[in-house]
CSV table of C-alpha atoms and ligand atoms in Angstrom, one decimal:
chain,number,residue,atom,x,y,z
E,1,MET,CA,-8.0,-41.7,6.5
E,2,GLU,CA,-7.7,-37.9,7.4
E,3,ALA,CA,-6.5,-35.4,4.5
E,4,THR,CA,-2.8,-35.8,5.4
E,5,ARG,CA,-2.6,-38.8,7.8
E,6,THR,CA,-1.5,-42.1,6.2
E,7,THR,CA,0.9,-44.8,6.4
E,8,VAL,CA,4.4,-45.3,4.9
E,9,CYS,CA,5.5,-48.8,4.2
E,10,VAL,CA,8.6,-50.5,2.9
E,11,GLY,CA,9.3,-54.1,3.0
E,12,ILE,CA,11.7,-57.0,1.7
E,13,ASP,CA,11.0,-60.8,1.3
E,14,LEU,CA,14.1,-62.5,2.6
E,15,ALA,CA,15.1,-66.2,2.4
E,16,LEU,CA,15.9,-66.3,6.1
E,17,ALA,CA,14.1,-67.6,9.1
E,18,GLN,CA,12.1,-65.3,11.3
E,19,ALA,CA,14.7,-65.2,14.2
E,20,SER,CA,17.8,-64.8,11.8
E,21,ALA,CA,15.9,-61.7,9.9
E,22,PHE,CA,15.1,-60.1,13.0
E,23,ASP,CA,18.8,-60.5,14.4
E,24,VAL,CA,20.4,-59.1,11.3
E,25,LEU,CA,18.0,-56.2,10.9
E,26,VAL,CA,18.3,-55.1,14.5
E,27,GLU,CA,22.1,-55.4,14.3
E,28,GLU,CA,22.2,-53.4,11.1
E,29,LEU,CA,19.9,-50.7,12.4
E,30,VAL,CA,22.0,-50.3,15.5
E,31,ALA,CA,25.2,-50.0,13.6
E,32,SER,CA,23.9,-48.0,10.7
E,33,LEU,CA,21.8,-45.5,13.0
E,34,ALA,CA,24.9,-45.0,15.0
E,35,GLN,CA,26.8,-44.1,11.6
E,36,SER,CA,24.2,-41.4,10.9
E,37,GLY,CA,24.3,-39.9,14.3
E,38,MET,CA,21.0,-41.6,15.9
E,39,GLY,CA,21.2,-44.0,18.6
E,40,PHE,CA,19.2,-47.1,18.8
E,41,GLU,CA,19.2,-49.2,22.2
E,42,ALA,CA,17.7,-52.5,21.1
E,43,GLY,CA,15.4,-54.6,23.6
E,44,ALA,CA,12.0,-54.3,25.6
E,45,ASN,CA,13.0,-51.2,27.2
E,46,GLY,CA,14.8,-49.8,24.1
E,47,ARG,CA,14.8,-46.3,22.4
E,48,VAL,CA,15.8,-44.3,19.4
E,49,THR,CA,17.5,-41.2,20.2
E,50,ALA,CA,18.8,-38.0,18.4
E,51,GLY,CA,21.2,-36.4,20.7
E,52,GLU,CA,19.2,-35.8,24.0
E,53,PHE,CA,15.7,-36.4,22.2
E,54,GLU,CA,13.9,-39.7,22.3
E,55,VAL,CA,12.6,-40.0,18.9
E,56,GLY,CA,11.3,-43.5,19.5
E,57,ARG,CA,10.4,-45.8,22.4
E,58,VAL,CA,9.8,-49.4,22.1
E,59,VAL,CA,6.5,-50.4,23.2
E,60,VAL,CA,6.4,-53.9,21.8
E,61,TRP,CA,9.6,-56.3,21.2
E,62,LYS,CA,8.6,-59.7,20.2
E,63,PRO,CA,12.0,-61.2,18.8
E,64,GLY,CA,11.5,-62.8,15.5
E,65,GLU,CA,8.0,-61.3,15.2
E,66,LEU,CA,7.4,-57.6,15.9
E,67,ILE,CA,9.0,-54.3,17.2
E,68,ARG,CA,6.6,-51.4,17.7
E,69,LEU,CA,7.7,-47.9,18.6
E,70,GLU,CA,6.1,-44.7,19.9
E,71,TRP,CA,7.3,-42.2,17.5
E,72,HIS,CA,8.4,-38.7,18.2
E,73,GLN,CA,8.9,-36.9,14.8
E,74,ALA,CA,9.0,-33.3,16.0
E,75,ASN,CA,11.1,-32.1,19.3
E,76,TRP,CA,8.8,-28.7,18.5
E,77,LYS,CA,5.6,-30.5,18.9
E,78,ALA,CA,5.6,-32.9,21.9
E,79,GLU,CA,1.8,-34.2,21.3
E,80,GLU,CA,2.5,-35.5,17.6
E,81,VAL,CA,3.1,-39.3,18.1
E,82,THR,CA,3.0,-41.8,15.6
E,83,THR,CA,3.7,-45.7,15.4
E,84,VAL,CA,6.4,-47.4,13.7
E,85,GLU,CA,6.0,-51.2,13.3
E,86,VAL,CA,8.5,-53.6,12.2
E,87,ARG,CA,7.0,-56.9,11.4
E,88,PHE,CA,8.8,-60.4,10.4
E,89,GLU,CA,6.2,-62.7,9.0
E,90,PRO,CA,6.4,-66.2,7.4
E,91,VAL,CA,6.3,-66.3,3.5
E,92,GLU,CA,7.2,-69.3,1.5
E,93,GLY,CA,10.9,-69.7,1.7
E,94,GLY,CA,11.5,-67.2,4.2
E,95,THR,CA,10.2,-64.1,5.8
E,96,ARG,CA,8.6,-60.8,4.9
E,97,VAL,CA,10.0,-57.9,6.7
E,98,THR,CA,7.8,-54.8,6.7
E,99,MET,CA,8.3,-51.5,8.3
E,100,GLU,CA,5.4,-49.3,8.4
E,101,HIS,CA,4.9,-45.8,9.9
E,102,ARG,CA,1.3,-45.4,10.9
E,103,GLY,CA,-0.4,-42.1,11.4
E,104,TRP,CA,2.2,-40.1,9.4
E,105,GLY,CA,1.7,-36.8,7.9
E,106,GLY,CA,0.0,-34.8,10.5
E,107,LEU,CA,2.9,-32.1,10.5
E,108,ILE,CA,2.5,-31.7,6.4
E,109,SER,CA,-0.1,-29.4,5.6
E,110,ASN,CA,-1.9,-30.9,2.7
E,111,SER,CA,-1.7,-34.1,0.4
E,112,THR,CA,0.0,-32.2,-2.2
E,113,GLU,CA,2.9,-31.6,0.2
E,114,LEU,CA,2.8,-35.1,1.5
E,115,ALA,CA,3.1,-36.5,-2.1
E,116,SER,CA,6.3,-34.3,-2.4
E,117,TRP,CA,7.7,-35.5,0.9
E,118,PHE,CA,7.3,-39.0,-0.2
E,119,ALA,CA,9.0,-38.5,-3.5
E,120,SER,CA,12.0,-36.3,-2.1
E,121,SER,CA,12.4,-38.1,1.5
E,122,VAL,CA,11.3,-41.8,0.9
E,123,ALA,CA,11.4,-42.5,-3.2
E,124,VAL,CA,14.5,-40.6,-3.9
E,125,PRO,CA,16.9,-42.4,-1.2
E,126,PHE,CA,15.3,-45.7,-2.0
E,127,LEU,CA,16.2,-45.3,-5.8
E,128,GLN,CA,19.6,-43.9,-5.0
E,129,ALA,CA,20.4,-46.8,-2.9
E,130,THR,CA,19.5,-48.9,-5.7
E,131,ALA,CA,21.4,-47.2,-8.4
E,132,PRO,CA,25.2,-47.8,-9.2
E,133,ALA,CA,26.9,-45.0,-7.6
E,134,SER,CA,25.4,-45.8,-4.1
E,135,LEU,CA,25.3,-49.6,-4.4
E,136,GLY,CA,28.8,-49.7,-5.6
E,137,ASN,CA,29.8,-47.6,-2.5
E,138,TRP,CA,28.0,-49.7,-0.1
E,139,LEU,CA,29.6,-53.0,-1.5
E,140,THR,CA,32.8,-51.4,-1.4
E,141,ASP,CA,32.5,-50.3,2.2
E,142,ARG,CA,30.9,-53.4,3.5
E,143,GLN,CA,33.5,-55.6,1.9
E,144,ALA,CA,36.8,-53.8,2.0
E,145,ARG,CA,36.7,-49.8,2.5
E,146,ARG,CA,35.0,-50.1,6.1
E,147,PRO,CA,34.1,-53.9,6.4
E,148,SER,CA,31.4,-54.7,8.7
E,149,GLY,CA,28.6,-57.1,9.1
E,150,ALA,CA,28.5,-60.9,9.7
E,151,GLN,CA,29.9,-61.8,6.2
E,152,ALA,CA,32.9,-59.5,6.8
E,153,ARG,CA,33.7,-60.6,10.1
E,154,GLU,CA,33.9,-64.3,8.9
E,155,VAL,CA,36.3,-63.2,5.9
E,156,TYR,CA,38.4,-60.9,8.1
E,157,ARG,CA,38.8,-63.3,10.9
E,158,ASP,CA,40.9,-65.7,8.6
E,159,PRO,CA,41.6,-64.1,5.4
E,160,LEU,CA,43.4,-66.7,3.4
E,161,TYR,CA,44.3,-64.9,0.4
E,162,HIS,CA,45.8,-62.3,2.4
E,163,TYR,CA,48.5,-64.3,4.1
E,164,PRO,CA,51.1,-64.3,1.2
E,165,ASN,CA,51.1,-60.5,1.9
E,166,PHE,CA,51.2,-60.9,5.6
E,167,HIS,CA,54.3,-63.5,4.8
E,168,VAL,CA,56.1,-60.9,2.8
E,169,ILE,CA,55.8,-58.5,5.4
E,170,LEU,CA,56.8,-60.4,8.4
E,171,GLN,CA,59.8,-61.7,6.3
E,172,GLU,CA,61.0,-57.9,5.6
E,173,LEU,CA,60.4,-57.0,9.2
E,174,ALA,CA,62.2,-59.9,10.8
E,175,LEU,CA,60.4,-58.6,14.0
E,176,SER,CA,62.1,-59.8,17.7
E,177,PRO,CA,60.6,-59.3,21.2
E,178,ASP,CA,62.4,-55.7,21.1
E,179,ASP,CA,60.0,-54.4,18.5
E,180,TYR,CA,56.8,-52.2,19.1
E,181,LEU,CA,54.7,-52.6,15.7
E,182,ILE,CA,51.9,-50.3,14.5
E,183,GLU,CA,49.3,-51.6,11.9
E,184,VAL,CA,47.1,-49.3,10.1
E,185,GLY,CA,43.9,-50.9,8.9
E,186,CYS,CA,44.2,-54.1,10.7
E,187,GLY,CA,40.8,-55.7,9.7
E,188,GLY,CA,40.3,-58.7,11.8
E,189,GLY,CA,43.8,-58.7,13.1
E,190,ALA,CA,45.1,-61.9,11.4
E,191,LEU,CA,48.4,-60.4,10.5
E,192,LEU,CA,48.8,-58.8,14.2
E,193,GLY,CA,48.4,-62.4,15.3
E,194,GLU,CA,51.1,-63.8,13.1
E,195,ALA,CA,53.2,-60.7,14.1
E,196,LEU,CA,52.9,-61.3,17.9
E,197,LYS,CA,54.3,-64.8,17.6
E,198,SER,CA,57.6,-62.9,17.6
E,199,GLY,CA,57.2,-61.9,21.0
E,200,CYS,CA,56.9,-58.1,20.0
E,201,ARG,CA,54.3,-55.8,21.1
E,202,ALA,CA,51.9,-54.0,18.8
E,203,ALA,CA,49.2,-51.5,18.3
E,204,ALA,CA,46.6,-51.2,15.4
E,205,ILE,CA,43.9,-49.0,14.5
E,206,ASP,CA,41.0,-49.3,12.0
E,207,HIS,CA,38.2,-46.9,11.2
E,208,SER,CA,35.6,-49.9,11.3
E,209,SER,CA,34.1,-50.7,14.6
E,210,ASP,CA,33.4,-54.3,13.4
E,211,MET,CA,36.9,-54.9,12.7
E,212,VAL,CA,38.5,-53.2,15.8
E,213,ARG,CA,36.0,-55.6,17.7
E,214,LEU,CA,37.0,-58.7,15.8
E,215,ALA,CA,41.0,-57.9,16.1
E,216,GLN,CA,40.7,-57.5,19.7
E,217,GLU,CA,38.6,-60.7,20.0
E,218,VAL,CA,40.9,-62.7,17.7
E,219,ASN,CA,44.0,-61.5,19.5
E,220,HIS,CA,42.4,-61.4,23.1
E,221,ASN,CA,45.2,-63.0,24.7
E,222,ALA,CA,47.7,-60.5,23.8
E,223,VAL,CA,45.1,-57.9,24.6
E,224,ALA,CA,44.8,-59.2,28.1
E,225,GLN,CA,48.4,-59.3,28.4
E,226,GLY,CA,48.9,-55.6,27.5
E,227,ARG,CA,50.9,-56.7,24.4
E,228,LEU,CA,48.3,-55.6,21.9
E,229,VAL,CA,46.0,-52.5,21.7
E,230,VAL,CA,43.5,-51.9,18.9
E,231,ARG,CA,41.8,-48.5,18.5
E,232,LYS,CA,39.0,-47.2,16.4
E,233,ALA,CA,40.8,-44.5,14.3
E,234,SER,CA,41.6,-42.9,10.9
E,235,ALA,CA,44.7,-43.3,9.2
E,236,ASP,CA,45.2,-39.7,9.1
E,237,ARG,CA,45.1,-39.1,12.7
E,238,LEU,CA,46.8,-42.1,14.6
E,239,PRO,CA,45.9,-41.5,18.4
E,240,PHE,CA,49.4,-42.5,19.6
E,241,PRO,CA,52.3,-40.3,20.6
E,242,ASP,CA,55.5,-39.1,18.5
E,243,ALA,CA,58.2,-41.6,18.1
E,244,THR,CA,56.4,-44.7,19.8
E,245,PHE,CA,57.0,-47.4,17.5
E,246,THR,CA,59.9,-49.4,15.8
E,247,CYS,CA,58.2,-50.6,12.9
E,248,ALA,CA,55.0,-50.1,11.0
E,249,THR,CA,53.0,-51.8,8.3
E,250,MET,CA,49.8,-51.3,6.3
E,251,THR,CA,48.6,-53.8,3.9
E,252,GLY,CA,45.4,-53.6,1.6
E,253,VAL,CA,44.6,-50.1,2.7
E,254,LEU,CA,46.6,-47.7,0.5
E,255,GLY,CA,44.3,-47.6,-2.2
E,256,PHE,CA,41.4,-46.7,-0.1
E,257,LEU,CA,43.1,-43.6,1.3
E,258,PRO,CA,41.8,-40.3,0.1
E,259,ASP,CA,45.4,-38.6,1.3
E,260,PRO,CA,47.8,-41.4,1.4
E,261,VAL,CA,50.6,-38.9,2.1
E,262,ALA,CA,48.7,-37.6,5.1
E,263,ALA,CA,48.2,-41.4,6.5
E,264,LEU,CA,52.0,-42.1,5.6
E,265,ARG,CA,53.1,-38.5,7.3
E,266,GLU,CA,51.4,-39.8,10.5
E,267,LEU,CA,53.3,-43.3,10.3
E,268,TRP,CA,56.5,-41.4,10.2
E,269,ARG,CA,55.6,-39.2,13.0
E,270,VAL,CA,54.7,-42.4,15.1
E,271,LEU,CA,58.0,-44.2,14.3
E,272,GLY,CA,61.1,-43.9,16.4
E,273,GLU,CA,64.5,-43.0,14.9
E,274,GLY,CA,65.7,-45.7,12.3
E,275,GLY,CA,61.8,-46.9,12.4
E,276,ARG,CA,61.0,-48.9,9.4
E,277,LEU,CA,57.7,-49.3,7.3
E,278,ILE,CA,56.5,-51.7,4.9
E,279,VAL,CA,53.2,-51.2,2.9
E,280,PHE,CA,51.6,-53.5,0.3
E,281,GLY,CA,51.3,-51.4,-2.7
E,282,SER,CA,48.2,-51.3,-5.0
E,283,ALA,CA,49.7,-51.4,-8.6
E,284,PRO,CA,47.8,-50.5,-11.6
E,285,ALA,CA,48.0,-53.9,-13.0
E,286,MET,CA,45.7,-55.3,-10.1
E,287,ARG,CA,42.8,-53.2,-11.5
E,288,GLY,CA,39.7,-55.3,-12.2
E,289,THR,CA,41.4,-58.4,-11.3
E,290,PRO,CA,40.1,-60.7,-8.5
E,291,ALA,CA,42.3,-58.8,-6.1
E,292,ALA,CA,40.5,-55.6,-6.9
E,293,PRO,CA,37.4,-56.3,-8.8
E,294,GLU,CA,34.2,-53.9,-9.7
E,295,PRO,CA,32.7,-52.1,-7.9
E,296,MET,CA,36.1,-51.7,-5.8
E,297,ALA,CA,38.3,-51.3,-8.6
E,298,SER,CA,36.8,-47.8,-9.9
E,299,ARG,CA,36.8,-46.5,-6.2
E,300,LEU,CA,40.6,-47.5,-5.4
E,301,ARG,CA,43.6,-45.5,-6.5
E,302,PHE,CA,46.3,-47.4,-8.0
E,303,TYR,CA,50.1,-46.6,-7.7
E,304,GLU,CA,53.0,-47.0,-9.9
E,305,ASP,CA,56.2,-48.0,-8.3
E,306,ASP,CA,57.9,-44.7,-8.6
E,307,GLU,CA,54.7,-42.8,-7.6
E,308,LEU,CA,54.6,-45.2,-4.3
E,309,GLN,CA,58.3,-44.3,-3.5
E,310,ARG,CA,57.5,-40.7,-4.1
E,311,LEU,CA,54.3,-40.6,-1.5
E,312,ALA,CA,56.8,-41.9,1.1
E,313,GLU,CA,59.4,-39.3,0.5
E,314,GLU,CA,56.8,-36.6,0.5
E,315,ALA,CA,55.7,-38.0,3.8
E,316,GLY,CA,59.3,-37.5,5.2
E,317,PHE,CA,61.0,-40.8,5.1
E,318,ALA,CA,64.4,-40.8,4.5
E,319,LYS,CA,64.8,-43.9,2.6
E,320,ALA,CA,62.1,-45.3,0.3
E,321,GLN,CA,62.1,-48.0,-2.4
E,322,VAL,CA,59.5,-50.6,-3.9
E,323,VAL,CA,60.7,-54.0,-4.0
E,324,ARG,CA,58.6,-56.9,-5.9
E,325,ARG,CA,58.0,-60.0,-4.1
E,326,ASP,CA,56.6,-63.3,-5.7
E,327,LEU,CA,53.8,-64.3,-3.7
E,328,GLU,CA,52.9,-67.7,-5.3
E,329,PRO,CA,55.3,-69.7,-2.8
E,330,PHE,CA,53.6,-68.3,0.1
E,331,ALA,CA,50.2,-68.9,-1.4
E,332,ARG,CA,51.0,-72.5,-1.7
E,333,GLN,CA,52.4,-72.4,1.9
E,334,VAL,CA,49.3,-71.4,3.2
E,335,GLY,CA,47.2,-73.5,1.6
E,336,VAL,CA,45.3,-71.4,-1.1
E,337,PRO,CA,43.5,-74.1,-3.4
E,338,GLU,CA,45.6,-75.0,-6.5
E,339,GLU,CA,43.0,-73.7,-8.8
E,340,HIS,CA,43.6,-70.1,-7.4
E,341,LEU,CA,47.4,-70.1,-7.3
E,342,ALA,CA,47.5,-68.2,-10.6
E,343,LEU,CA,46.0,-65.2,-9.0
E,344,PHE,CA,49.3,-64.9,-7.4
E,345,ALA,CA,51.8,-65.8,-10.1
E,346,GLY,CA,53.2,-63.0,-12.3
E,347,LEU,CA,55.6,-60.4,-12.0
E,348,GLY,CA,55.6,-59.9,-8.2
E,349,ALA,CA,53.6,-57.8,-5.9
E,350,PRO,CA,54.9,-54.3,-5.1
E,351,PHE,CA,56.0,-53.5,-1.4
E,352,LEU,CA,57.1,-50.3,-0.3
E,353,LEU,CA,60.1,-50.4,1.9
E,354,ALA,CA,60.8,-47.2,3.8
E,355,GLN,CA,63.0,-46.0,6.8
E,356,LYS,CA,62.4,-42.8,9.3
E,357,SER,CA,66.0,-41.7,9.2
N,1,SAM,C1,40.9,-54.5,2.6
N,1,SAM,S1,41.0,-54.2,4.3
N,1,SAM,C2,42.5,-54.9,4.7
N,1,SAM,C3,42.5,-55.7,6.3
N,1,SAM,C4,43.6,-56.2,6.6
N,1,SAM,N1,44.8,-55.2,6.5
N,1,SAM,C5,43.9,-57.5,5.8
N,1,SAM,O1,44.7,-57.5,4.9
N,1,SAM,O2,43.1,-58.5,6.1
N,1,SAM,C6,41.2,-52.7,4.3
N,1,SAM,C7,40.9,-52.1,6.1
N,1,SAM,O3,41.5,-50.8,6.1
N,1,SAM,C8,40.4,-50.1,6.9
N,1,SAM,N2,40.6,-48.7,6.4
N,1,SAM,C9,40.5,-48.1,5.5
N,1,SAM,N3,40.7,-46.8,5.2
N,1,SAM,C10,40.8,-46.5,6.5
N,1,SAM,C11,41.4,-45.1,7.2
N,1,SAM,N4,41.1,-44.2,6.5
N,1,SAM,N5,41.5,-45.1,8.5
N,1,SAM,C12,41.7,-46.4,9.2
N,1,SAM,N6,41.1,-47.6,8.6
N,1,SAM,C13,40.9,-47.8,7.2
N,1,SAM,C14,39.1,-50.7,6.4
N,1,SAM,O4,38.2,-50.6,7.8
N,1,SAM,C15,39.7,-52.3,6.5
N,1,SAM,O5,39.7,-53.0,7.7
């Protein structure tokens, strides 16, 4: 080993077949690198990019076994080329995934500096990722705040436990073919599917790419007929002109918004005169219950009914009130298992009803 050239290695044993481990890892690398501003074109001629610069080029691509990349760590020193290898090897009960960076360290002046680089750039992110703050954020994002991955796609394709809220929303909106609905934070598009049965048109946004794709797929007929558009966007910046919609809704989203008034103001802007809004609230009584368990609970904002009403008034809505609705009859109707019906019983769930003018 040269003074500063070495191998950096991380790995994990997974109870997955090699092919599955490979597929999941590649999917997640593509999605997570994109989130961090880097590109990964997967496949035999694939590459990893940072802006215009090609950081990595795939030189071996054996699905289920091996990915090898030629790695260019320095755009100021083209001759510094190293190797990144991801191996998928069978171990008892599953697959060992090992990611190795070989020949690393040529640009770091000595072994003391290399040890410091390893501590600050590899060990600390690794420890942070496995400490409560980061893990809690990851779990919250993954499951609800910005759902992604195969498990989230399965849950939000048909979110049984959300259908009781959807029924209240649909009852209150009483949609007709003349309506044009906007939903913010549509998840997998299950509520849209129900709403479209009224013959209305609809548009929706979500800031999760996975959820946007899923909502489009779940409602592909309506998308093809031009009755539904789903776009990736943030609640505080809706990509629609003023006074476009007759009604609006948001469910399971409010508590995650850092600036709820900004999001409500955007809904006010895109609603036409007399446009109506219904938002499923996040009452403090939900904190820590199966509807809002940890680690999500401490990352959510909860609003008393009067606070919720004030948010809508502050956003410009002329009329706003919070009503309580019993979700249990709807939970029975949609087939929530008997042993879970108690989750929907109680004082009634809060819904904000508001009108633009
Ligand atoms: C708990 S899920 C609820 C999904 C769906 N409304 C339902 O009830 O099944 C919350 C959704 O809101 C989206 N979301 C959260 N914050 C958002 C924001 N600031 N802008 C756009 N979407 C957001 C998430 O990506 C996620 O799909």
